[in-house]
Amino acid sequence: ILEHNVLRIRQSNTYSRMTLLEDLKSHCKFSALNNKHFTFLLPEADILDESFLDLVNQLILTGEITDMFTKDEMISIVSETAFRAEVQKSMPEWSESTENLAKFFVRRIRRNFHCILCFSASDPKFMARIRHYPALMSSCHLIWFTAWPAEGLQ
């Protein structure tokens, strides 16, 4: 999709929230360090656990997921010479503190992360998900291909 790296959940009984977190973590790291876009494609059928939407909601809203990277992992990531040089080139007024480098890292994730959610408006879970995960409505564009059923508009 437009030269983006695409992440899609691998259908299996063993795919868990932790597996999704690891997949998102590796894609976010690659995306931020290489300044490459990535798209997370999530059809309704791939939501094996409702907690998947909690991770997506956090990533859409803030560009990060609570405790996605440990403090040591973040220090290691932002200490990479090429990354530090890119930050210095892009933001010469910033000091090279770990905090500023981490902010730049998260900013890159927010800019490069795209999410395609494929939901049915007639599914009773749709409105509950919208209420429970506000980023699905406030930070997303809704595109539908056919007229919405009356139940989906209530």
Tab-separated table of N, CA and C in Angstrom:
chain	number	residue	atom	x	y	z
A	1	ILE	N	0.868	-1.170	0.000
A	1	ILE	CA	0.000	0.000	0.000
A	1	ILE	C	0.909	1.226	0.000
A	2	LEU	N	0.990	1.910	-1.137
A	2	LEU	CA	1.764	3.140	-1.262
A	2	LEU	C	3.174	3.033	-0.678
A	3	GLU	N	3.819	1.924	-0.893
A	3	GLU	CA	5.173	1.670	-0.413
A	3	GLU	C	5.288	1.694	1.115
A	4	HIS	N	4.198	1.464	1.817
A	4	HIS	CA	4.225	1.364	3.270
A	4	HIS	C	4.530	-0.079	3.647
A	5	ASN	N	5.191	-0.253	4.776
A	5	ASN	CA	5.266	-1.581	5.367
A	5	ASN	C	3.886	-1.843	5.942
A	6	VAL	N	3.353	-3.024	5.728
A	6	VAL	CA	2.003	-3.335	6.208
A	6	VAL	C	2.085	-4.418	7.275
A	7	LEU	N	1.409	-4.165	8.376
A	7	LEU	CA	1.294	-5.145	9.447
A	7	LEU	C	-0.145	-5.626	9.471
A	8	ARG	N	-0.303	-6.923	9.442
A	8	ARG	CA	-1.626	-7.526	9.570
A	8	ARG	C	-1.502	-8.697	10.523
A	9	ILE	N	-2.480	-8.875	11.361
A	9	ILE	CA	-2.463	-9.952	12.346
A	9	ILE	C	-2.446	-11.299	11.637
A	10	ARG	N	-1.541	-12.154	12.091
A	10	ARG	CA	-1.496	-13.509	11.560
A	10	ARG	C	-2.582	-14.324	12.261
A	11	GLN	N	-3.489	-14.866	11.480
A	11	GLN	CA	-4.589	-15.642	12.048
A	11	GLN	C	-4.063	-16.935	12.654
A	12	SER	N	-4.142	-17.039	13.963
A	12	SER	CA	-3.800	-18.281	14.652
A	12	SER	C	-4.402	-18.226	16.047
A	13	ASN	N	-4.576	-19.377	16.623
A	13	ASN	CA	-5.148	-19.447	17.978
A	13	ASN	C	-4.178	-18.936	19.026
A	14	THR	N	-2.896	-18.872	18.687
A	14	THR	CA	-1.896	-18.460	19.664
A	14	THR	C	-1.565	-16.972	19.583
A	15	TYR	N	-2.152	-16.253	18.622
A	15	TYR	CA	-1.870	-14.817	18.495
A	15	TYR	C	-2.557	-14.103	19.650
A	16	SER	N	-1.766	-13.394	20.451
A	16	SER	CA	-2.286	-12.774	21.669
A	16	SER	C	-1.983	-11.278	21.680
A	17	ARG	N	-2.443	-10.631	22.711
A	17	ARG	CA	-2.151	-9.203	22.905
A	17	ARG	C	-0.644	-8.975	22.946
A	18	MET	N	0.069	-9.874	23.612
A	18	MET	CA	1.528	-9.741	23.721
A	18	MET	C	2.186	-9.888	22.349
A	19	THR	N	1.694	-10.798	21.526
A	19	THR	CA	2.234	-10.978	20.181
A	19	THR	C	1.989	-9.724	19.354
A	20	LEU	N	0.787	-9.164	19.461
A	20	LEU	CA	0.473	-7.927	18.739
A	20	LEU	C	1.376	-6.800	19.223
A	21	LEU	N	1.574	-6.692	20.523
A	21	LEU	CA	2.440	-5.648	21.063
A	21	LEU	C	3.858	-5.785	20.507
A	22	GLU	N	4.369	-6.993	20.432
A	22	GLU	CA	5.711	-7.211	19.878
A	22	GLU	C	5.758	-6.838	18.393
A	23	ASP	N	4.712	-7.198	17.638
A	23	ASP	CA	4.661	-6.832	16.219
A	23	ASP	C	4.620	-5.313	16.043
A	24	LEU	N	3.775	-4.645	16.823
A	24	LEU	CA	3.688	-3.184	16.739
A	24	LEU	C	5.009	-2.536	17.165
A	25	LYS	N	5.625	-3.087	18.173
A	25	LYS	CA	6.899	-2.578	18.668
A	25	LYS	C	7.969	-2.626	17.584
A	26	SER	N	8.090	-3.750	16.908
A	26	SER	CA	9.130	-3.870	15.881
A	26	SER	C	8.829	-2.962	14.694
A	27	HIS	N	7.559	-2.819	14.317
A	27	HIS	CA	7.202	-1.928	13.213
A	27	HIS	C	7.417	-0.459	13.590
A	28	CYS	N	7.061	-0.096	14.813
A	28	CYS	CA	7.268	1.287	15.264
A	28	CYS	C	8.746	1.625	15.288
A	29	LYS	N	9.553	0.718	15.797
A	29	LYS	CA	10.998	0.955	15.870
A	29	LYS	C	11.577	1.131	14.468
A	30	PHE	N	11.237	0.221	13.566
A	30	PHE	CA	11.740	0.313	12.190
A	30	PHE	C	11.289	1.615	11.533
A	31	SER	N	10.010	1.944	11.731
A	31	SER	CA	9.433	3.138	11.123
A	31	SER	C	10.126	4.406	11.609
A	32	ALA	N	10.351	4.505	12.897
A	32	ALA	CA	10.965	5.721	13.460
A	32	ALA	C	12.442	5.830	13.096
A	33	LEU	N	13.158	4.738	13.173
A	33	LEU	CA	14.597	4.794	12.893
A	33	LEU	C	14.900	5.005	11.420
A	34	ASN	N	14.020	4.506	10.548
A	34	ASN	CA	14.260	4.603	9.109
A	34	ASN	C	13.379	5.644	8.423
A	35	ASN	N	12.551	6.326	9.227
A	35	ASN	CA	11.626	7.338	8.710
A	35	ASN	C	10.790	6.787	7.556
A	36	LYS	N	10.209	5.621	7.786
A	36	LYS	CA	9.371	4.932	6.787
A	36	LYS	C	7.949	4.808	7.331
A	37	HIS	N	6.994	4.976	6.440
A	37	HIS	CA	5.595	4.818	6.833
A	37	HIS	C	5.265	3.346	7.031
A	38	PHE	N	4.367	3.101	7.970
A	38	PHE	CA	3.830	1.747	8.073
A	38	PHE	C	2.349	1.817	8.365
A	39	THR	N	1.640	0.821	7.865
A	39	THR	CA	0.197	0.756	7.977
A	39	THR	C	-0.189	-0.512	8.720
A	40	PHE	N	-1.047	-0.340	9.697
A	40	PHE	CA	-1.600	-1.482	10.418
A	40	PHE	C	-2.992	-1.714	9.864
A	41	LEU	N	-3.202	-2.850	9.261
A	41	LEU	CA	-4.487	-3.212	8.654
A	41	LEU	C	-5.217	-4.138	9.614
A	42	LEU	N	-6.361	-3.689	10.100
A	42	LEU	CA	-7.105	-4.456	11.098
A	42	LEU	C	-8.564	-4.627	10.694
A	43	PRO	N	-8.872	-5.715	9.989
A	43	PRO	CA	-10.282	-6.018	9.725
A	43	PRO	C	-10.948	-6.528	11.005
A	44	GLU	N	-12.231	-6.350	11.080
A	44	GLU	CA	-12.988	-6.757	12.258
A	44	GLU	C	-12.764	-8.228	12.600
A	45	ALA	N	-12.652	-9.060	11.593
A	45	ALA	CA	-12.482	-10.505	11.812
A	45	ALA	C	-11.153	-10.835	12.488
A	46	ASP	N	-10.175	-9.919	12.404
A	46	ASP	CA	-8.852	-10.167	12.998
A	46	ASP	C	-8.761	-9.738	14.458
A	47	ILE	N	-9.824	-9.175	14.989
A	47	ILE	CA	-9.808	-8.758	16.393
A	47	ILE	C	-10.116	-9.999	17.230
A	48	LEU	N	-9.062	-10.715	17.571
A	48	LEU	CA	-9.204	-11.953	18.322
A	48	LEU	C	-9.446	-11.684	19.801
A	49	ASP	N	-9.097	-10.478	20.225
A	49	ASP	CA	-9.242	-10.080	21.621
A	49	ASP	C	-9.538	-8.576	21.614
A	50	GLU	N	-10.557	-8.164	22.333
A	50	GLU	CA	-10.923	-6.743	22.361
A	50	GLU	C	-9.785	-5.865	22.876
A	51	SER	N	-8.874	-6.435	23.643
A	51	SER	CA	-7.755	-5.645	24.163
A	51	SER	C	-6.818	-5.191	23.041
A	52	PHE	N	-6.916	-5.806	21.852
A	52	PHE	CA	-6.133	-5.345	20.704
A	52	PHE	C	-6.465	-3.887	20.415
A	53	LEU	N	-7.749	-3.542	20.573
A	53	LEU	CA	-8.189	-2.176	20.281
A	53	LEU	C	-7.637	-1.171	21.292
A	54	ASP	N	-7.349	-1.624	22.496
A	54	ASP	CA	-6.742	-0.744	23.479
A	54	ASP	C	-5.357	-0.312	23.010
A	55	LEU	N	-4.587	-1.259	22.475
A	55	LEU	CA	-3.257	-0.945	21.952
A	55	LEU	C	-3.352	0.009	20.767
A	56	VAL	N	-4.284	-0.259	19.872
A	56	VAL	CA	-4.471	0.589	18.686
A	56	VAL	C	-4.907	1.987	19.109
A	57	ASN	N	-5.823	2.078	20.050
A	57	ASN	CA	-6.309	3.363	20.548
A	57	ASN	C	-5.152	4.201	21.099
A	58	GLN	N	-4.297	3.584	21.917
A	58	GLN	CA	-3.147	4.307	22.482
A	58	GLN	C	-2.200	4.787	21.383
A	59	LEU	N	-1.924	3.909	20.422
A	59	LEU	CA	-0.987	4.255	19.358
A	59	LEU	C	-1.532	5.375	18.478
A	60	ILE	N	-2.822	5.337	18.190
A	60	ILE	CA	-3.431	6.398	17.378
A	60	ILE	C	-3.394	7.731	18.122
A	61	LEU	N	-3.731	7.720	19.402
A	61	LEU	CA	-3.804	8.964	20.177
A	61	LEU	C	-2.445	9.590	20.469
A	62	THR	N	-1.476	8.764	20.851
A	62	THR	CA	-0.232	9.326	21.385
A	62	THR	C	1.020	8.979	20.587
A	63	GLY	N	0.936	7.979	19.726
A	63	GLY	CA	2.126	7.543	18.999
A	63	GLY	C	2.961	6.566	19.792
A	64	GLU	N	2.462	6.178	20.925
A	64	GLU	CA	3.172	5.194	21.739
A	64	GLU	C	2.173	4.369	22.533
A	65	ILE	N	2.654	3.260	23.039
A	65	ILE	CA	1.838	2.386	23.868
A	65	ILE	C	2.537	2.295	25.216
A	66	THR	N	1.781	2.418	26.278
A	66	THR	CA	2.353	2.366	27.620
A	66	THR	C	3.242	1.137	27.765
A	67	ASP	N	4.469	1.379	28.174
A	67	ASP	CA	5.452	0.320	28.418
A	67	ASP	C	5.781	-0.525	27.187
A	68	MET	N	5.613	0.048	25.988
A	68	MET	CA	5.978	-0.700	24.785
A	68	MET	C	7.485	-0.923	24.772
A	69	PHE	N	8.236	0.109	25.121
A	69	PHE	CA	9.689	0.001	25.216
A	69	PHE	C	10.089	0.231	26.669
A	70	THR	N	10.963	-0.609	27.175
A	70	THR	CA	11.485	-0.375	28.517
A	70	THR	C	12.411	0.838	28.446
A	71	LYS	N	12.748	1.370	29.591
A	71	LYS	CA	13.643	2.535	29.634
A	71	LYS	C	14.994	2.193	28.986
A	72	ASP	N	15.508	1.017	29.284
A	72	ASP	CA	16.792	0.599	28.707
A	72	ASP	C	16.706	0.426	27.191
A	73	GLU	N	15.582	-0.131	26.718
A	73	GLU	CA	15.405	-0.281	25.260
A	73	GLU	C	15.366	1.083	24.585
A	74	MET	N	14.647	2.027	25.187
A	74	MET	CA	14.543	3.364	24.600
A	74	MET	C	15.907	4.044	24.570
A	75	ILE	N	16.659	3.926	25.633
A	75	ILE	CA	17.999	4.524	25.669
A	75	ILE	C	18.865	3.906	24.579
A	76	SER	N	18.777	2.607	24.421
A	76	SER	CA	19.553	1.923	23.384
A	76	SER	C	19.150	2.391	21.980
A	77	ILE	N	17.857	2.523	21.763
A	77	ILE	CA	17.344	2.940	20.445
A	77	ILE	C	17.823	4.351	20.102
A	78	VAL	N	17.606	5.280	21.025
A	78	VAL	CA	17.925	6.681	20.718
A	78	VAL	C	19.412	6.980	20.795
A	79	SER	N	20.184	6.025	21.251
A	79	SER	CA	21.633	6.212	21.307
A	79	SER	C	22.323	5.836	19.997
A	80	GLU	N	21.580	5.255	19.077
A	80	GLU	CA	22.182	4.873	17.799
A	80	GLU	C	22.701	6.126	17.090
A	81	THR	N	23.918	6.055	16.626
A	81	THR	CA	24.610	7.210	16.049
A	81	THR	C	23.848	7.815	14.875
A	82	ALA	N	23.364	6.983	13.969
A	82	ALA	CA	22.653	7.493	12.792
A	82	ALA	C	21.383	8.239	13.208
A	83	PHE	N	20.687	7.714	14.209
A	83	PHE	CA	19.461	8.357	14.678
A	83	PHE	C	19.790	9.704	15.316
A	84	ARG	N	20.814	9.735	16.145
A	84	ARG	CA	21.218	10.990	16.800
A	84	ARG	C	21.595	12.040	15.754
A	85	ALA	N	22.278	11.613	14.717
A	85	ALA	CA	22.684	12.543	13.655
A	85	ALA	C	21.460	13.092	12.925
A	86	GLU	N	20.475	12.233	12.690
A	86	GLU	CA	19.250	12.687	12.020
A	86	GLU	C	18.496	13.693	12.867
A	87	VAL	N	18.423	13.434	14.162
A	87	VAL	CA	17.739	14.366	15.065
A	87	VAL	C	18.465	15.705	15.047
A	88	GLN	N	19.777	15.674	15.129
A	88	GLN	CA	20.570	16.914	15.139
A	88	GLN	C	20.369	17.695	13.842
A	89	LYS	N	20.280	16.968	12.735
A	89	LYS	CA	20.074	17.617	11.434
A	89	LYS	C	18.668	18.215	11.334
A	90	SER	N	17.680	17.477	11.809
A	90	SER	CA	16.282	17.926	11.723
A	90	SER	C	15.932	18.985	12.757
A	91	MET	N	16.495	18.848	13.927
A	91	MET	CA	16.156	19.734	15.037
A	91	MET	C	17.437	20.267	15.687
A	92	PRO	N	18.207	21.118	14.995
A	92	PRO	CA	19.498	21.569	15.538
A	92	PRO	C	19.377	22.342	16.852
A	93	GLU	N	18.216	22.910	17.115
A	93	GLU	CA	18.044	23.692	18.342
A	93	GLU	C	17.841	22.802	19.573
A	94	TRP	N	17.578	21.518	19.370
A	94	TRP	CA	17.357	20.600	20.483
A	94	TRP	C	18.681	20.141	21.066
A	95	SER	N	18.701	19.988	22.365
A	95	SER	CA	19.868	19.355	22.981
A	95	SER	C	19.730	17.851	22.757
A	96	GLU	N	20.812	17.159	22.828
A	96	GLU	CA	20.782	15.718	22.572
A	96	GLU	C	20.496	14.917	23.834
A	97	SER	N	19.584	15.388	24.640
A	97	SER	CA	19.226	14.633	25.843
A	97	SER	C	18.409	13.409	25.434
A	98	THR	N	18.456	12.410	26.271
A	98	THR	CA	17.687	11.190	26.004
A	98	THR	C	16.206	11.514	25.896
A	99	GLU	N	15.736	12.441	26.704
A	99	GLU	CA	14.324	12.833	26.685
A	99	GLU	C	13.945	13.453	25.335
A	100	ASN	N	14.760	14.344	24.819
A	100	ASN	CA	14.475	14.964	23.521
A	100	ASN	C	14.550	13.948	22.388
A	101	LEU	N	15.522	13.047	22.458
A	101	LEU	CA	15.638	12.014	21.424
A	101	LEU	C	14.425	11.096	21.451
A	102	ALA	N	13.944	10.769	22.645
A	102	ALA	CA	12.757	9.925	22.772
A	102	ALA	C	11.521	10.652	22.224
A	103	LYS	N	11.413	11.953	22.477
A	103	LYS	CA	10.291	12.735	21.931
A	103	LYS	C	10.315	12.722	20.404
A	104	PHE	N	11.505	12.876	19.837
A	104	PHE	CA	11.653	12.846	18.385
A	104	PHE	C	11.256	11.477	17.841
A	105	PHE	N	11.652	10.428	18.533
A	105	PHE	CA	11.316	9.056	18.155
A	105	PHE	C	9.798	8.869	18.110
A	106	VAL	N	9.114	9.310	19.163
A	106	VAL	CA	7.646	9.183	19.226
A	106	VAL	C	6.986	10.051	18.162
A	107	ARG	N	7.524	11.239	17.939
A	107	ARG	CA	6.993	12.128	16.894
A	107	ARG	C	7.068	11.441	15.525
A	108	ARG	N	8.168	10.756	15.272
A	108	ARG	CA	8.328	10.028	14.010
A	108	ARG	C	7.291	8.914	13.885
A	109	ILE	N	7.062	8.201	14.975
A	109	ILE	CA	6.051	7.133	14.948
A	109	ILE	C	4.692	7.732	14.618
A	110	ARG	N	4.330	8.810	15.295
A	110	ARG	CA	3.024	9.440	15.055
A	110	ARG	C	2.874	9.877	13.600
A	111	ARG	N	3.945	10.393	13.031
A	111	ARG	CA	3.874	10.871	11.654
A	111	ARG	C	3.820	9.712	10.659
A	112	ASN	N	4.465	8.626	10.958
A	112	ASN	CA	4.590	7.528	10.004
A	112	ASN	C	3.571	6.408	10.190
A	113	PHE	N	2.854	6.402	11.302
A	113	PHE	CA	1.893	5.329	11.580
A	113	PHE	C	0.550	5.626	10.928
A	114	HIS	N	0.033	4.643	10.232
A	114	HIS	CA	-1.306	4.726	9.631
A	114	HIS	C	-2.050	3.460	10.012
A	115	CYS	N	-3.327	3.585	10.203
A	115	CYS	CA	-4.121	2.447	10.626
A	115	CYS	C	-5.373	2.368	9.766
A	116	ILE	N	-5.620	1.208	9.226
A	116	ILE	CA	-6.849	0.980	8.453
A	116	ILE	C	-7.696	-0.011	9.241
A	117	LEU	N	-8.821	0.466	9.721
A	117	LEU	CA	-9.753	-0.366	10.467
A	117	LEU	C	-10.938	-0.678	9.570
A	118	CYS	N	-11.275	-1.928	9.445
A	118	CYS	CA	-12.384	-2.340	8.576
A	118	CYS	C	-13.497	-2.910	9.452
A	119	PHE	N	-14.468	-2.063	9.765
A	119	PHE	CA	-15.560	-2.449	10.654
A	119	PHE	C	-16.892	-2.299	9.944
A	120	SER	N	-17.859	-3.047	10.420
A	120	SER	CA	-19.224	-2.926	9.909
A	120	SER	C	-20.016	-2.053	10.873
A	121	ALA	N	-20.651	-1.028	10.341
A	121	ALA	CA	-21.454	-0.124	11.187
A	121	ALA	C	-22.705	-0.798	11.722
A	122	SER	N	-23.116	-1.899	11.110
A	122	SER	CA	-24.317	-2.578	11.584
A	122	SER	C	-24.016	-3.580	12.706
A	123	ASP	N	-22.765	-3.842	12.957
A	123	ASP	CA	-22.393	-4.749	14.043
A	123	ASP	C	-22.673	-4.052	15.373
A	124	PRO	N	-23.361	-4.714	16.283
A	124	PRO	CA	-23.646	-4.085	17.587
A	124	PRO	C	-22.389	-3.662	18.344
A	125	LYS	N	-21.270	-4.318	18.084
A	125	LYS	CA	-20.030	-3.973	18.765
A	125	LYS	C	-19.457	-2.646	18.275
A	126	PHE	N	-19.878	-2.205	17.101
A	126	PHE	CA	-19.310	-0.999	16.509
A	126	PHE	C	-19.467	0.215	17.431
A	127	MET	N	-20.675	0.512	17.848
A	127	MET	CA	-20.909	1.685	18.700
A	127	MET	C	-20.246	1.532	20.064
A	128	ALA	N	-20.243	0.322	20.597
A	128	ALA	CA	-19.582	0.098	21.882
A	128	ALA	C	-18.078	0.363	21.755
A	129	ARG	N	-17.497	-0.074	20.654
A	129	ARG	CA	-16.065	0.160	20.430
A	129	ARG	C	-15.770	1.645	20.269
A	130	ILE	N	-16.613	2.350	19.553
A	130	ILE	CA	-16.422	3.792	19.357
A	130	ILE	C	-16.475	4.520	20.701
A	131	ARG	N	-17.406	4.116	21.562
A	131	ARG	CA	-17.511	4.757	22.879
A	131	ARG	C	-16.327	4.401	23.773
A	132	HIS	N	-15.899	3.161	23.713
A	132	HIS	CA	-14.847	2.687	24.608
A	132	HIS	C	-13.449	3.118	24.165
A	133	TYR	N	-13.233	3.265	22.864
A	133	TYR	CA	-11.929	3.638	22.319
A	133	TYR	C	-12.090	4.923	21.505
A	134	PRO	N	-12.022	6.080	22.161
A	134	PRO	CA	-12.351	7.354	21.521
A	134	PRO	C	-11.502	7.713	20.300
A	135	ALA	N	-10.266	7.229	20.217
A	135	ALA	CA	-9.423	7.564	19.058
A	135	ALA	C	-9.991	6.985	17.771
A	136	LEU	N	-10.781	5.926	17.881
A	136	LEU	CA	-11.368	5.326	16.680
A	136	LEU	C	-12.313	6.299	15.989
A	137	MET	N	-12.831	7.251	16.742
A	137	MET	CA	-13.728	8.243	16.149
A	137	MET	C	-13.036	9.595	16.003
A	138	SER	N	-12.366	10.036	17.044
A	138	SER	CA	-11.816	11.396	17.044
A	138	SER	C	-10.567	11.554	16.180
A	139	SER	N	-9.839	10.493	15.961
A	139	SER	CA	-8.576	10.615	15.230
A	139	SER	C	-8.549	9.810	13.937
A	140	CYS	N	-9.704	9.407	13.470
A	140	CYS	CA	-9.785	8.600	12.242
A	140	CYS	C	-10.754	9.235	11.251
A	141	HIS	N	-10.532	8.967	10.003
A	141	HIS	CA	-11.476	9.354	8.967
A	141	HIS	C	-12.382	8.169	8.707
A	142	LEU	N	-13.670	8.410	8.684
A	142	LEU	CA	-14.610	7.329	8.399
A	142	LEU	C	-14.934	7.346	6.911
A	143	ILE	N	-14.724	6.216	6.293
A	143	ILE	CA	-15.035	6.070	4.871
A	143	ILE	C	-15.915	4.835	4.741
A	144	TRP	N	-17.068	4.995	4.143
A	144	TRP	CA	-17.920	3.828	3.941
A	144	TRP	C	-18.264	3.724	2.475
A	145	PHE	N	-18.519	2.503	2.072
A	145	PHE	CA	-18.680	2.228	0.649
A	145	PHE	C	-20.119	1.986	0.232
A	146	THR	N	-20.986	1.783	1.182
A	146	THR	CA	-22.408	1.603	0.878
A	146	THR	C	-23.183	2.397	1.927
A	147	ALA	N	-24.483	2.533	1.715
A	147	ALA	CA	-25.314	3.254	2.686
A	147	ALA	C	-25.268	2.524	4.024
A	148	TRP	N	-25.211	3.293	5.100
A	148	TRP	CA	-25.193	2.678	6.415
A	148	TRP	C	-26.585	2.174	6.752
A	149	PRO	N	-26.666	1.024	7.369
A	149	PRO	CA	-27.975	0.523	7.819
A	149	PRO	C	-28.485	1.378	8.981
A	150	ALA	N	-29.783	1.394	9.177
A	150	ALA	CA	-30.387	2.215	10.222
A	150	ALA	C	-29.815	1.888	11.600
A	151	GLU	N	-29.546	0.587	11.874
A	151	GLU	CA	-29.013	0.219	13.193
A	151	GLU	C	-27.636	0.836	13.433
A	152	GLY	N	-26.855	1.025	12.376
A	152	GLY	CA	-25.531	1.603	12.523
A	152	GLY	C	-25.554	3.095	12.783
A	153	LEU	N	-26.665	3.751	12.483
A	153	LEU	CA	-26.772	5.199	12.660
A	153	LEU	C	-27.368	5.582	14.006
A	154	GLN	N	-27.795	4.618	14.778
A	154	GLN	CA	-28.431	4.923	16.059
A	154	GLN	C	-27.431	5.087	17.166
